[in-house]
């Protein structure tokens, strides 16, 4: 339907295909859980491989894996795996490239004798590029933990249970935004979920229009087009929301970019500063970008050689977008997080993100040590070690000066007494 304006009479057959699209047939796939052994000794590390395969290409997947936390302890699984204590969430979403296979590796430590079943929990969400959901089947693993020092038993070549088909989910038709904000001098009228057309004005120095938005349905996909490389005059920008069922809703924004003379004239006439752009986040071609004073690209934390001490790998939600982050191991709700970003100069480093102030600054470790030690992030009460050293030096100098004055005074008195005796 998006191309109806471009269709001409010579291609009536082609137009008919767009006006009456055929229903998209849902694909199917398998989630296979495998391990090198189905019996391990207490204290050993068990690796479970979760592999999704399909004869049709897909882009995103999300599912949960349950296990007995009394028998197995989850150790690691990469950036796409979160959770623990008997339930893991595995999610690879926001992808742009299609694939026929995705593999995830989970590591567990055998902590107690017993038997546990490792199996999917709930529906296995696998979607194609057009948002169509696949019909999925899966198996489960039965793992036995024996006493320490026992010999592991190789896993059977056959799954412990036959694959079970998960029911086709009911797809949401919600394709509206809940809120929409832009980094513009002016934006009107005020945004409403059902409003379709808006106007915005940006100054002469703005080349990119940044958005902050929340969709009515978190599973809906949002695509922004025309917001980059703005030129002086009118620019057409669109925000397209695609629901789970594939239906779309488009918000149109007519963006006017001022000339340098117009910007200078407006700033001269107005006594108020331009509104602060503030913090914003956007996705483009599978990449996530954060903007505060500068723009940062979110990088894959798996590229790091090591994780800072006291932190664990996790994810946070910013304006409905999942961002990989490092949270404090013993204080997951702490105000300060670490993000692996590419800075404006192209350097890759860890940056500290403040949830409340929404500020980003290069990580040095100082703030983390203060927070972990339970002290304030601001200036503390009392003197620091360097302050005591400086105070000691000042006192020592005063004592030396006083001693010199006393010595000079004694010498002057002796000279006066000697002069008096000569008379």
Short mmCIF file of C-alpha atoms in Angstrom, two decimals:
data_model
loop_
_atom_site.label_atom_id
_atom_site.label_comp_id
_atom_site.label_asym_id
_atom_site.label_seq_id
_atom_site.Cartn_x
_atom_site.Cartn_y
_atom_site.Cartn_z
CA UNK A 1 0.00 0.00 0.00
CA UNK A 2 2.98 2.31 0.58
CA UNK A 3 3.75 2.33 -3.15
CA UNK A 4 0.27 3.19 -4.43
CA UNK A 5 1.37 6.74 -5.38
CA UNK A 6 4.14 5.35 -7.57
CA UNK A 7 2.04 2.77 -9.38
CA UNK A 8 1.02 3.77 -12.89
CA UNK A 9 -1.60 2.35 -15.19
CA UNK A 10 0.95 0.36 -17.23
CA UNK A 11 1.60 -1.79 -14.14
CA UNK A 12 -1.99 -2.51 -13.11
CA UNK A 13 -1.22 -6.14 -12.40
CA UNK A 14 1.67 -5.12 -10.16
CA UNK A 15 -0.65 -2.64 -8.40
CA UNK A 16 -3.19 -5.39 -7.82
CA UNK A 17 -0.62 -7.39 -5.95
CA UNK A 18 -0.08 -4.49 -3.54
CA UNK A 19 -3.75 -3.64 -3.13
CA UNK A 20 -4.69 -7.25 -2.42
CA UNK A 21 -1.65 -8.82 -0.78
CA UNK A 22 -1.58 -12.54 -0.19
CA UNK A 23 -1.52 -13.75 3.39
CA UNK A 24 1.97 -14.44 4.66
CA UNK A 25 2.38 -18.06 5.56
CA UNK A 26 3.92 -18.55 8.97
CA UNK A 27 7.23 -20.37 9.01
CA UNK A 28 8.21 -23.18 11.37
CA UNK A 29 11.35 -24.08 13.25
CA UNK A 30 12.90 -26.19 16.01
CA UNK A 31 14.55 -25.26 19.29
CA UNK A 32 16.98 -28.10 20.06
CA UNK A 33 18.61 -28.37 23.52
CA UNK A 34 21.78 -30.50 23.64
CA UNK A 35 24.62 -31.22 26.07
CA UNK A 36 27.75 -33.35 25.97
CA UNK A 37 26.58 -35.35 28.97
CA UNK A 38 23.31 -36.11 30.73
CA UNK A 39 25.06 -36.99 33.98
CA UNK A 40 27.71 -34.78 35.61
CA UNK A 41 29.57 -34.82 38.91
CA UNK A 42 28.94 -32.30 41.65
CA UNK A 43 31.20 -29.27 41.12
CA UNK A 44 31.60 -29.82 37.37
CA UNK A 45 30.58 -27.29 34.71
CA UNK A 46 27.79 -28.28 32.32
CA UNK A 47 27.35 -26.63 28.90
CA UNK A 48 23.91 -26.63 27.32
CA UNK A 49 23.59 -25.52 23.69
CA UNK A 50 20.30 -23.95 22.58
CA UNK A 51 20.02 -23.91 18.79
CA UNK A 52 17.12 -22.56 16.75
CA UNK A 53 16.95 -23.76 13.13
CA UNK A 54 14.43 -23.16 10.38
CA UNK A 55 14.19 -23.77 6.65
CA UNK A 56 12.83 -20.22 6.33
CA UNK A 57 14.85 -17.12 7.23
CA UNK A 58 14.08 -15.26 10.47
CA UNK A 59 15.50 -12.20 12.27
CA UNK A 60 14.45 -12.17 15.95
CA UNK A 61 13.95 -14.76 18.67
CA UNK A 62 12.98 -14.70 22.32
CA UNK A 63 12.31 -17.57 24.75
CA UNK A 64 12.74 -18.68 28.36
CA UNK A 65 14.57 -21.70 29.78
CA UNK A 66 13.70 -23.19 33.18
CA UNK A 67 15.85 -25.40 35.42
CA UNK A 68 16.13 -26.41 39.09
CA UNK A 69 18.28 -23.75 40.79
CA UNK A 70 18.84 -26.05 43.78
CA UNK A 71 20.69 -28.52 41.57
CA UNK A 72 22.29 -26.27 38.92
CA UNK A 73 23.78 -22.79 39.28
CA UNK A 74 23.76 -20.57 36.17
CA UNK A 75 27.24 -19.16 35.43
CA UNK A 76 27.19 -17.37 32.08
CA UNK A 77 25.55 -17.23 28.67
CA UNK A 78 26.62 -14.07 26.87
CA UNK A 79 24.97 -10.70 26.31
CA UNK A 80 21.71 -12.18 25.02
CA UNK A 81 21.00 -14.15 28.22
CA UNK A 82 19.64 -12.65 31.45
CA UNK A 83 18.10 -13.99 34.63
CA UNK A 84 18.98 -16.83 36.96
CA UNK A 85 17.50 -18.56 40.03
CA UNK A 86 15.71 -21.18 37.90
CA UNK A 87 14.65 -19.04 34.93
CA UNK A 88 16.68 -17.59 32.03
CA UNK A 89 15.49 -15.12 29.38
CA UNK A 90 17.21 -15.50 26.00
CA UNK A 91 16.48 -12.68 23.55
CA UNK A 92 18.06 -11.65 20.27
CA UNK A 93 15.84 -8.84 18.96
CA UNK A 94 16.14 -5.69 16.89
CA UNK A 95 18.13 -7.50 14.20
CA UNK A 96 18.09 -6.47 10.56
CA UNK A 97 19.91 -9.42 8.94
CA UNK A 98 18.05 -12.66 8.25
CA UNK A 99 19.43 -16.03 9.31
CA UNK A 100 18.48 -19.70 9.32
CA UNK A 101 20.17 -20.62 12.58
CA UNK A 102 20.89 -19.01 15.95
CA UNK A 103 22.94 -20.69 18.67
CA UNK A 104 23.21 -19.81 22.36
CA UNK A 105 25.55 -21.48 24.87
CA UNK A 106 24.63 -21.72 28.57
CA UNK A 107 27.07 -22.70 31.32
CA UNK A 108 25.88 -24.21 34.61
CA UNK A 109 27.73 -25.46 37.69
CA UNK A 110 26.49 -28.68 39.29
CA UNK A 111 25.90 -27.68 42.92
CA UNK A 112 23.82 -30.51 44.44
CA UNK A 113 23.03 -34.18 43.82
CA UNK A 114 19.72 -34.73 42.06
CA UNK A 115 17.91 -34.66 38.72
CA UNK A 116 16.60 -31.59 36.90
CA UNK A 117 14.84 -30.94 33.64
CA UNK A 118 16.10 -28.11 31.42
CA UNK A 119 13.25 -27.07 29.15
CA UNK A 120 11.61 -24.09 27.39
CA UNK A 121 9.09 -22.22 29.53
CA UNK A 122 6.15 -20.70 27.63
CA UNK A 123 5.97 -19.76 23.97
CA UNK A 124 9.10 -19.63 21.79
CA UNK A 125 8.94 -16.36 19.87
CA UNK A 126 10.64 -16.50 16.45
CA UNK A 127 9.73 -13.82 13.90
CA UNK A 128 10.51 -13.17 10.26
CA UNK A 129 11.53 -9.87 8.70
CA UNK A 130 7.89 -8.97 8.01
CA UNK A 131 6.88 -9.60 11.63
CA UNK A 132 5.33 -13.04 10.96
CA UNK A 133 5.59 -15.51 13.86
CA UNK A 134 6.95 -19.02 13.34
CA UNK A 135 5.36 -22.20 14.67
CA UNK A 136 8.04 -23.71 16.91
CA UNK A 137 8.74 -27.16 18.35
CA UNK A 138 11.26 -28.05 21.05
CA UNK A 139 12.71 -30.77 23.25
CA UNK A 140 13.94 -30.85 26.84
CA UNK A 141 17.01 -32.23 28.64
CA UNK A 142 17.10 -34.36 31.78
CA UNK A 143 20.35 -33.80 33.69
CA UNK A 144 21.48 -35.87 36.68
CA UNK A 145 24.09 -34.57 39.15
CA UNK A 146 26.01 -37.38 40.83
CA UNK A 147 28.41 -37.30 43.77
CA UNK A 148 31.72 -35.55 43.37
CA UNK A 149 34.36 -37.57 41.50
CA UNK A 150 31.88 -39.73 39.53
CA UNK A 151 32.30 -40.24 35.79
CA UNK A 152 29.99 -38.17 33.52
CA UNK A 153 27.60 -40.13 31.30
CA UNK A 154 27.42 -39.17 27.61
CA UNK A 155 24.16 -37.69 26.44
CA UNK A 156 21.86 -39.77 24.30
CA UNK A 157 21.74 -38.92 20.61
CA UNK A 158 17.93 -38.69 20.87
CA UNK A 159 16.14 -35.88 22.73
CA UNK A 160 14.65 -36.85 26.08
CA UNK A 161 11.19 -35.94 24.85
CA UNK A 162 9.64 -35.58 21.43
CA UNK A 163 9.39 -32.02 20.11
CA UNK A 164 6.13 -30.32 21.03
CA UNK A 165 4.54 -27.72 18.77
CA UNK A 166 3.81 -24.41 20.49
CA UNK A 167 0.48 -22.79 19.58
CA UNK A 168 0.47 -19.93 17.10
CA UNK A 169 0.27 -16.70 19.17
CA UNK A 170 -2.45 -14.12 18.68
CA UNK A 171 -0.77 -11.17 16.97
CA UNK A 172 -1.38 -7.66 18.23
CA UNK A 173 -2.83 -5.05 15.88
CA UNK A 174 -1.61 -2.09 17.97
CA UNK A 175 0.49 0.16 15.72
CA UNK A 176 0.38 3.53 17.52
CA UNK A 177 2.88 5.43 19.64
CA UNK A 178 2.15 6.36 23.24
CA UNK A 179 4.47 9.38 23.24
CA UNK A 180 6.78 11.17 20.81
CA UNK A 181 9.30 13.96 21.49
CA UNK A 182 11.71 15.61 19.06
CA UNK A 183 14.84 17.75 19.42
CA UNK A 184 13.37 20.80 17.66
CA UNK A 185 13.00 24.52 18.27
CA UNK A 186 9.27 24.11 17.74
CA UNK A 187 6.93 21.11 17.39
CA UNK A 188 3.19 21.37 16.84
CA UNK A 189 0.50 20.41 17.48
CA UNK A 190 1.04 18.53 20.76
CA UNK A 191 1.50 14.84 20.04
CA UNK A 192 -1.47 12.47 20.35
CA UNK A 193 -1.46 8.74 19.48
CA UNK A 194 -4.13 9.26 16.80
CA UNK A 195 -2.68 12.46 15.31
CA UNK A 196 -1.09 11.85 11.91
CA UNK A 197 0.52 15.12 10.75
CA UNK A 198 2.87 17.52 12.57
CA UNK A 199 5.27 20.37 11.86
CA UNK A 200 8.67 21.08 13.39
CA UNK A 201 11.36 23.75 13.11
CA UNK A 202 15.09 23.23 13.63
CA UNK A 203 17.94 25.75 13.56
CA UNK A 204 20.56 26.11 10.84
CA UNK A 205 23.09 23.99 12.74
CA UNK A 206 20.84 20.92 13.06
CA UNK A 207 21.45 18.12 10.54
CA UNK A 208 19.67 15.28 12.35
CA UNK A 209 16.28 15.28 14.07
CA UNK A 210 16.48 13.12 17.21
CA UNK A 211 13.42 11.31 18.57
CA UNK A 212 12.38 9.93 21.94
CA UNK A 213 9.31 7.68 21.73
CA UNK A 214 7.35 4.94 23.48
CA UNK A 215 5.11 2.57 21.51
CA UNK A 216 1.70 1.48 22.78
CA UNK A 217 2.79 -2.14 22.29
CA UNK A 218 6.38 -2.98 23.21
CA UNK A 219 6.45 -5.64 20.48
CA UNK A 220 5.71 -3.11 17.75
CA UNK A 221 8.63 -2.01 15.53
CA UNK A 222 9.35 1.67 14.89
CA UNK A 223 11.18 2.99 11.82
CA UNK A 224 12.19 6.62 11.29
CA UNK A 225 12.90 7.88 7.79
CA UNK A 226 14.13 11.23 6.46
CA UNK A 227 15.43 12.59 9.79
CA UNK A 228 19.08 12.66 8.69
CA UNK A 229 20.93 15.11 6.41
CA UNK A 230 18.30 17.83 6.80
CA UNK A 231 18.55 20.63 4.22
CA UNK A 232 17.53 24.29 4.49
CA UNK A 233 13.81 24.60 3.83
CA UNK A 234 11.17 21.86 4.11
CA UNK A 235 12.02 18.20 4.82
CA UNK A 236 9.62 15.25 4.96
CA UNK A 237 10.16 12.97 7.96
CA UNK A 238 8.07 9.89 8.72
CA UNK A 239 7.74 7.64 11.75
CA UNK A 240 6.28 4.25 10.81
CA UNK A 241 4.99 1.88 13.50
CA UNK A 242 4.53 -1.76 12.48
CA UNK A 243 2.34 -3.95 14.68
CA UNK A 244 2.91 -7.65 15.36
CA UNK A 245 0.37 -8.57 12.70
CA UNK A 246 2.21 -6.48 10.09
CA UNK A 247 -0.23 -3.56 9.93
CA UNK A 248 1.41 -0.12 9.81
CA UNK A 249 0.66 3.38 11.03
CA UNK A 250 2.58 6.42 9.76
CA UNK A 251 3.16 9.75 11.48
CA UNK A 252 4.25 12.52 9.07
CA UNK A 253 6.34 15.49 10.20
CA UNK A 254 7.04 18.48 7.98
CA UNK A 255 10.43 19.73 9.25
CA UNK A 256 11.58 23.24 8.34
CA UNK A 257 15.29 23.90 8.70
CA UNK A 258 16.20 27.57 9.16
CA UNK A 259 18.90 29.34 7.19
CA UNK A 260 21.82 30.79 9.15
CA UNK A 261 20.32 34.29 8.83
CA UNK A 262 16.93 33.10 10.11
CA UNK A 263 18.51 31.39 13.11
CA UNK A 264 20.55 34.48 14.00
CA UNK A 265 17.51 36.73 13.64
CA UNK A 266 15.32 34.49 15.82
CA UNK A 267 17.99 34.21 18.52
CA UNK A 268 18.42 37.97 18.46
CA UNK A 269 14.70 38.59 18.90
CA UNK A 270 14.21 35.96 21.58
CA UNK A 271 15.54 36.45 25.10
CA UNK A 272 15.22 32.76 25.89
CA UNK A 273 17.72 30.10 25.06
CA UNK A 274 16.90 27.28 22.70
CA UNK A 275 15.26 24.32 24.45
CA UNK A 276 17.68 21.71 25.66
CA UNK A 277 17.87 18.63 23.43
CA UNK A 278 18.34 16.50 26.54
CA UNK A 279 18.87 12.76 26.42
CA UNK A 280 17.57 10.74 23.46
CA UNK A 281 17.97 7.26 21.98
CA UNK A 282 17.39 5.91 18.48
CA UNK A 283 17.92 2.77 16.42
CA UNK A 284 19.27 2.75 12.88
CA UNK A 285 20.23 -0.29 10.77
CA UNK A 286 20.38 -2.54 13.83
CA UNK A 287 22.61 -0.10 15.79
CA UNK A 288 21.62 1.85 18.91
CA UNK A 289 22.67 5.48 19.37
CA UNK A 290 22.52 7.60 22.54
CA UNK A 291 22.66 11.39 22.45
CA UNK A 292 23.29 13.82 25.25
CA UNK A 293 25.80 16.59 24.58
CA UNK A 294 27.35 14.27 21.98
CA UNK A 295 26.23 11.16 20.13
CA UNK A 296 27.45 7.72 21.22
CA UNK A 297 27.10 4.35 19.50
CA UNK A 298 26.24 1.37 21.74
CA UNK A 299 28.76 -1.45 21.23
CA UNK A 300 28.61 -5.19 21.96
CA UNK A 301 30.08 -5.72 25.47
CA UNK A 302 31.28 -9.19 24.40
CA UNK A 303 34.18 -7.37 22.68
CA UNK A 304 35.59 -6.36 26.09
CA UNK A 305 38.50 -8.39 27.41
CA UNK A 306 37.24 -8.18 31.00
CA UNK A 307 34.33 -6.89 33.07
CA UNK A 308 35.09 -4.25 35.74
CA UNK A 309 35.31 -5.67 39.24
CA UNK A 310 32.03 -5.58 41.13
CA UNK A 311 29.87 -5.49 37.98
CA UNK A 312 27.79 -8.08 36.13
CA UNK A 313 26.51 -7.95 32.57
CA UNK A 314 22.82 -7.12 32.17
CA UNK A 315 20.42 -5.01 30.06
CA UNK A 316 18.38 -1.87 30.72
CA UNK A 317 15.30 -0.44 29.00
CA UNK A 318 15.68 3.12 27.67
CA UNK A 319 12.58 4.51 25.95
CA UNK A 320 11.48 0.98 25.11
CA UNK A 321 14.86 -0.07 23.67
CA UNK A 322 16.98 -2.80 25.32
CA UNK A 323 20.55 -1.62 25.85
CA UNK A 324 23.38 -3.92 27.10
CA UNK A 325 24.86 -2.58 30.33
CA UNK A 326 26.89 -3.49 33.41
CA UNK A 327 25.12 -3.19 36.79
CA UNK A 328 26.64 -3.42 40.25
CA UNK A 329 26.67 -7.03 41.36
CA UNK A 330 25.25 -6.37 44.83
CA UNK A 331 23.09 -3.35 43.96
CA UNK A 332 21.21 -3.93 40.70
CA UNK A 333 19.04 -0.83 41.21
CA UNK A 334 21.98 1.52 41.73
CA UNK A 335 21.71 4.86 39.98
CA UNK A 336 25.01 4.39 38.11
CA UNK A 337 25.50 1.93 35.21
CA UNK A 338 28.34 1.24 32.81
CA UNK A 339 27.81 1.22 29.03
CA UNK A 340 30.31 0.16 26.34
CA UNK A 341 30.15 2.98 23.78
CA UNK A 342 31.96 4.52 20.84
CA UNK A 343 32.54 8.20 21.61
CA UNK A 344 32.36 11.21 19.27
CA UNK A 345 36.08 10.90 18.45
CA UNK A 346 35.67 7.22 17.51
CA UNK A 347 37.29 5.81 20.65
CA UNK A 348 35.72 2.74 22.27
CA UNK A 349 35.51 2.83 26.07
CA UNK A 350 33.31 2.26 29.09
CA UNK A 351 31.08 5.19 30.01
CA UNK A 352 29.14 5.81 33.21
CA UNK A 353 25.40 6.48 32.78
CA UNK A 354 23.35 8.26 35.47
CA UNK A 355 19.74 7.00 35.45
CA UNK A 356 18.36 10.12 37.18
CA UNK A 357 20.31 12.90 35.45
CA UNK A 358 20.54 10.94 32.16
CA UNK A 359 24.17 12.02 31.76
CA UNK A 360 27.05 10.12 30.14
CA UNK A 361 30.70 10.51 31.13
CA UNK A 362 33.81 8.40 30.60
CA UNK A 363 34.26 5.78 33.31
CA UNK A 364 37.28 6.24 35.62
CA UNK A 365 36.33 3.97 38.52
CA UNK A 366 36.31 6.76 41.14
CA UNK A 367 32.54 7.10 41.36
CA UNK A 368 32.07 3.32 41.55
CA UNK A 369 34.50 2.97 44.46
CA UNK A 370 32.70 5.71 46.39
CA UNK A 371 29.30 4.16 45.80
CA UNK A 372 30.50 0.63 46.67
CA UNK A 373 32.03 1.95 49.88
CA UNK A 374 28.73 3.57 50.81
CA UNK A 375 29.94 7.18 50.67
CA UNK A 376 28.42 10.09 48.81
CA UNK A 377 29.21 10.75 45.19
CA UNK A 378 29.76 14.40 46.04
CA UNK A 379 32.44 15.96 48.23
CA UNK A 380 32.67 14.16 51.55
CA UNK A 381 32.96 15.67 55.02
CA UNK A 382 36.39 16.06 56.64
CA UNK A 383 39.81 16.17 55.05
CA UNK A 384 41.24 13.73 52.55
CA UNK A 385 44.76 12.28 52.90
CA UNK A 386 46.16 14.92 50.55
CA UNK A 387 44.52 17.67 52.64
CA UNK A 388 46.26 16.42 55.80
CA UNK A 389 49.61 16.34 54.02
CA UNK A 390 49.15 19.92 52.82
CA UNK A 391 48.12 21.04 56.31
CA UNK A 392 51.21 19.36 57.79
CA UNK A 393 53.51 21.15 55.33
CA UNK A 394 51.95 24.53 56.19
CA UNK A 395 52.36 23.93 59.95
CA UNK A 396 55.99 22.85 59.43
CA UNK A 397 56.76 26.01 57.43
CA UNK A 398 55.22 28.18 60.16
CA UNK A 399 57.39 26.47 62.82
CA UNK A 400 60.53 26.96 60.70
CA UNK A 401 59.74 30.67 60.17
CA UNK A 402 59.13 31.16 63.92
CA UNK A 403 62.42 29.42 64.77
CA UNK A 404 64.27 31.66 62.31
CA UNK A 405 62.66 34.80 63.78
CA UNK A 406 63.58 33.73 67.33
CA UNK A 407 67.18 33.00 66.27
CA UNK A 408 67.48 36.39 64.55
CA UNK A 409 66.01 38.10 67.62
CA UNK A 410 68.57 36.38 69.90
CA UNK A 411 71.44 37.38 67.60
CA UNK A 412 70.25 41.00 67.60
CA UNK A 413 70.04 41.04 71.41
CA UNK A 414 73.56 39.58 71.77
CA UNK A 415 74.95 42.18 69.38
CA UNK A 416 73.26 44.98 71.32
CA UNK A 417 74.69 43.69 74.62
CA UNK A 418 78.18 43.46 73.09
CA UNK A 419 77.93 47.03 71.77
CA UNK A 420 76.88 48.28 75.21
CA UNK A 421 79.90 46.59 76.87
CA UNK A 422 82.28 48.30 74.44
CA UNK A 423 81.12 51.61 75.76
#
